[in-house]
Amino acid sequence: QVQLVESGGGLVQAGGSLRLSCAASGSIFSINAMGWYRQAPGKQRELVATITSGGRTAYADSVKGRFTISRDNAKNTVYLQMNSLKPEDTAVYYCNAEGLLSLRSRGDYWGQGTQVTVSS
């Protein structure tokens, strides 16, 4: 059974940093793209950053220059380094694996979410 497990969220002051991790497990052969999305209270879920298996990245304009996404293909793990955090970055952050091929299935998967709170 495929699972995505996130870690690294928490409470930080504005200007601080956090590093999120997301590990996919479950007899995985390959993953096309991995990414991070976030959802603030009362708002829709939005894309934060994505990275392909080849290392191509894309970022939301609001996080460019502050956040960095990286990936360890051998570990099926994606990271999000978040620097210069702002109160408006406060949200539940969700990990996504797109085009995940495992022993028993192929599809898109989501993690359970991790809370990031930035105080002013």
PDB file of C-alpha atoms in Angstrom:
ATOM      1  CA  GLN A   1       0.000   0.000   0.000  1.00  0.00           C
ATOM      2  CA  VAL A   2       1.414   3.371  -1.033  1.00  0.00           C
ATOM      3  CA  GLN A   3       1.798   5.982   1.677  1.00  0.00           C
ATOM      4  CA  LEU A   4       3.145   9.516   1.731  1.00  0.00           C
ATOM      5  CA  VAL A   5       4.310  10.645   5.150  1.00  0.00           C
ATOM      6  CA  GLU A   6       5.160  14.287   5.785  1.00  0.00           C
ATOM      7  CA  SER A   7       7.219  15.764   8.593  1.00  0.00           C
ATOM      8  CA  GLY A   8       8.859  19.030   9.574  1.00  0.00           C
ATOM      9  CA  GLY A   9       5.953  21.386  10.105  1.00  0.00           C
ATOM     10  CA  GLY A  10       5.606  23.559  13.172  1.00  0.00           C
ATOM     11  CA  LEU A  11       5.484  27.059  14.592  1.00  0.00           C
ATOM     12  CA  VAL A  12       8.095  29.612  13.590  1.00  0.00           C
ATOM     13  CA  GLN A  13       8.488  33.366  13.810  1.00  0.00           C
ATOM     14  CA  ALA A  14       8.368  35.529  10.724  1.00  0.00           C
ATOM     15  CA  GLY A  15      11.728  35.518   8.986  1.00  0.00           C
ATOM     16  CA  GLY A  16      12.516  32.033  10.206  1.00  0.00           C
ATOM     17  CA  SER A  17      12.990  28.759   8.342  1.00  0.00           C
ATOM     18  CA  LEU A  18      11.488  25.313   8.237  1.00  0.00           C
ATOM     19  CA  ARG A  19      12.262  22.202   6.210  1.00  0.00           C
ATOM     20  CA  LEU A  20       9.480  19.850   5.216  1.00  0.00           C
ATOM     21  CA  SER A  21      10.071  16.250   4.181  1.00  0.00           C
ATOM     22  CA  CYS A  22       7.788  13.755   2.483  1.00  0.00           C
ATOM     23  CA  ALA A  23       8.678  10.100   2.064  1.00  0.00           C
ATOM     24  CA  ALA A  24       6.721   7.801  -0.219  1.00  0.00           C
ATOM     25  CA  SER A  25       6.683   4.101   0.582  1.00  0.00           C
ATOM     26  CA  GLY A  26       5.082   0.942  -0.739  1.00  0.00           C
ATOM     27  CA  SER A  27       6.914  -1.057  -3.427  1.00  0.00           C
ATOM     28  CA  ILE A  28       7.342   2.007  -5.654  1.00  0.00           C
ATOM     29  CA  PHE A  29       8.957   1.695  -9.061  1.00  0.00           C
ATOM     30  CA  SER A  30       8.853   5.334 -10.155  1.00  0.00           C
ATOM     31  CA  ILE A  31       7.254   8.726  -9.549  1.00  0.00           C
ATOM     32  CA  ASN A  32       6.879  11.275 -12.344  1.00  0.00           C
ATOM     33  CA  ALA A  33       6.651  14.417 -10.255  1.00  0.00           C
ATOM     34  CA  MET A  34       6.480  15.306  -6.595  1.00  0.00           C
ATOM     35  CA  GLY A  35       5.285  18.528  -5.142  1.00  0.00           C
ATOM     36  CA  TRP A  36       3.981  20.578  -2.279  1.00  0.00           C
ATOM     37  CA  TYR A  37       0.617  22.275  -2.062  1.00  0.00           C
ATOM     38  CA  ARG A  38      -0.878  24.313   0.751  1.00  0.00           C
ATOM     39  CA  GLN A  39      -4.281  25.264   2.011  1.00  0.00           C
ATOM     40  CA  ALA A  40      -4.957  28.143   4.348  1.00  0.00           C
ATOM     41  CA  PRO A  41      -8.235  28.433   6.306  1.00  0.00           C
ATOM     42  CA  GLY A  42     -11.041  29.539   4.034  1.00  0.00           C
ATOM     43  CA  LYS A  43      -8.919  29.286   0.902  1.00  0.00           C
ATOM     44  CA  GLN A  44      -8.492  26.763  -1.868  1.00  0.00           C
ATOM     45  CA  ARG A  45      -5.526  24.430  -2.021  1.00  0.00           C
ATOM     46  CA  GLU A  46      -2.750  25.987  -4.089  1.00  0.00           C
ATOM     47  CA  LEU A  47       0.443  24.795  -5.684  1.00  0.00           C
ATOM     48  CA  VAL A  48       3.640  25.757  -3.868  1.00  0.00           C
ATOM     49  CA  ALA A  49       6.351  23.916  -5.799  1.00  0.00           C
ATOM     50  CA  THR A  50       6.902  20.835  -7.933  1.00  0.00           C
ATOM     51  CA  ILE A  51       9.887  18.836  -9.113  1.00  0.00           C
ATOM     52  CA  THR A  52      10.070  16.196 -11.829  1.00  0.00           C
ATOM     53  CA  SER A  53      12.103  13.009 -11.678  1.00  0.00           C
ATOM     54  CA  GLY A  54      14.638  14.791 -13.869  1.00  0.00           C
ATOM     55  CA  GLY A  55      14.956  17.684 -11.456  1.00  0.00           C
ATOM     56  CA  ARG A  56      12.935  20.340 -13.264  1.00  0.00           C
ATOM     57  CA  THR A  57      11.298  22.661 -10.743  1.00  0.00           C
ATOM     58  CA  ALA A  58       8.428  25.112 -10.722  1.00  0.00           C
ATOM     59  CA  TYR A  59       7.333  27.533  -8.007  1.00  0.00           C
ATOM     60  CA  ALA A  60       4.389  29.712  -7.158  1.00  0.00           C
ATOM     61  CA  ASP A  61       5.271  33.384  -7.600  1.00  0.00           C
ATOM     62  CA  SER A  62       4.605  34.007  -3.916  1.00  0.00           C
ATOM     63  CA  VAL A  63       7.434  31.696  -2.814  1.00  0.00           C
ATOM     64  CA  LYS A  64      10.053  32.231  -5.526  1.00  0.00           C
ATOM     65  CA  GLY A  65      13.399  33.126  -4.041  1.00  0.00           C
ATOM     66  CA  ARG A  66      12.372  31.964  -0.567  1.00  0.00           C
ATOM     67  CA  PHE A  67      11.464  28.278  -0.946  1.00  0.00           C
ATOM     68  CA  THR A  68      13.534  25.512  -2.524  1.00  0.00           C
ATOM     69  CA  ILE A  69      12.205  22.103  -3.515  1.00  0.00           C
ATOM     70  CA  SER A  70      14.521  19.130  -3.866  1.00  0.00           C
ATOM     71  CA  ARG A  71      14.187  15.418  -4.289  1.00  0.00           C
ATOM     72  CA  ASP A  72      16.014  12.180  -3.557  1.00  0.00           C
ATOM     73  CA  ASN A  73      14.779   9.718  -6.160  1.00  0.00           C
ATOM     74  CA  ALA A  74      16.522   6.766  -4.526  1.00  0.00           C
ATOM     75  CA  LYS A  75      14.592   7.435  -1.316  1.00  0.00           C
ATOM     76  CA  ASN A  76      11.337   8.548  -2.999  1.00  0.00           C
ATOM     77  CA  THR A  77      11.539  11.614  -0.818  1.00  0.00           C
ATOM     78  CA  VAL A  78      10.844  15.264  -1.564  1.00  0.00           C
ATOM     79  CA  TYR A  79      11.915  18.230   0.554  1.00  0.00           C
ATOM     80  CA  LEU A  80      10.811  21.825   0.830  1.00  0.00           C
ATOM     81  CA  GLN A  81      13.252  24.276   2.377  1.00  0.00           C
ATOM     82  CA  MET A  82      11.316  27.356   3.425  1.00  0.00           C
ATOM     83  CA  ASN A  83      13.268  30.499   4.289  1.00  0.00           C
ATOM     84  CA  SER A  84      12.197  34.055   5.113  1.00  0.00           C
ATOM     85  CA  LEU A  85       8.810  32.777   6.176  1.00  0.00           C
ATOM     86  CA  LYS A  86       5.900  35.196   6.318  1.00  0.00           C
ATOM     87  CA  PRO A  87       2.624  35.022   8.255  1.00  0.00           C
ATOM     88  CA  GLU A  88       0.832  34.542   4.931  1.00  0.00           C
ATOM     89  CA  ASP A  89       2.712  31.253   4.495  1.00  0.00           C
ATOM     90  CA  THR A  90       0.637  29.823   7.336  1.00  0.00           C
ATOM     91  CA  ALA A  91      -1.273  26.816   6.019  1.00  0.00           C
ATOM     92  CA  VAL A  92      -1.512  23.052   6.000  1.00  0.00           C
ATOM     93  CA  TYR A  93       1.116  21.806   3.572  1.00  0.00           C
ATOM     94  CA  TYR A  94       0.370  18.674   1.558  1.00  0.00           C
ATOM     95  CA  CYS A  95       2.783  16.453  -0.303  1.00  0.00           C
ATOM     96  CA  ASN A  96       1.753  15.134  -3.719  1.00  0.00           C
ATOM     97  CA  ALA A  97       3.155  12.315  -5.849  1.00  0.00           C
ATOM     98  CA  GLU A  98       2.026  12.392  -9.475  1.00  0.00           C
ATOM     99  CA  GLY A  99       2.184   9.378 -11.756  1.00  0.00           C
ATOM    100  CA  LEU A 100       3.359   7.037  -9.034  1.00  0.00           C
ATOM    101  CA  LEU A 101       3.882   3.497 -10.303  1.00  0.00           C
ATOM    102  CA  SER A 102       3.946   0.792  -7.665  1.00  0.00           C
ATOM    103  CA  LEU A 103       3.701  -2.974  -7.600  1.00  0.00           C
ATOM    104  CA  ARG A 104      -0.105  -2.851  -7.477  1.00  0.00           C
ATOM    105  CA  SER A 105      -1.193   0.535  -8.799  1.00  0.00           C
ATOM    106  CA  ARG A 106      -0.514   3.700 -10.745  1.00  0.00           C
ATOM    107  CA  GLY A 107      -1.901   7.095  -9.866  1.00  0.00           C
ATOM    108  CA  ASP A 108      -1.613  10.278  -7.880  1.00  0.00           C
ATOM    109  CA  TYR A 109      -1.260  10.259  -4.105  1.00  0.00           C
ATOM    110  CA  TRP A 110      -1.476  12.798  -1.288  1.00  0.00           C
ATOM    111  CA  GLY A 111       0.018  12.979   2.161  1.00  0.00           C
ATOM    112  CA  GLN A 112      -2.016  13.710   5.260  1.00  0.00           C
ATOM    113  CA  GLY A 113      -0.768  17.276   5.577  1.00  0.00           C
ATOM    114  CA  THR A 114       1.478  19.074   8.038  1.00  0.00           C
ATOM    115  CA  GLN A 115       0.689  22.388   9.712  1.00  0.00           C
ATOM    116  CA  VAL A 116       2.998  25.342   9.228  1.00  0.00           C
ATOM    117  CA  THR A 117       2.273  28.393  11.362  1.00  0.00           C
ATOM    118  CA  VAL A 118       4.251  31.619  11.027  1.00  0.00           C
ATOM    119  CA  SER A 119       3.788  34.175  13.770  1.00  0.00           C
ATOM    120  CA  SER A 120       4.294  37.885  13.220  1.00  0.00           C
TER     121      SER A 120
END
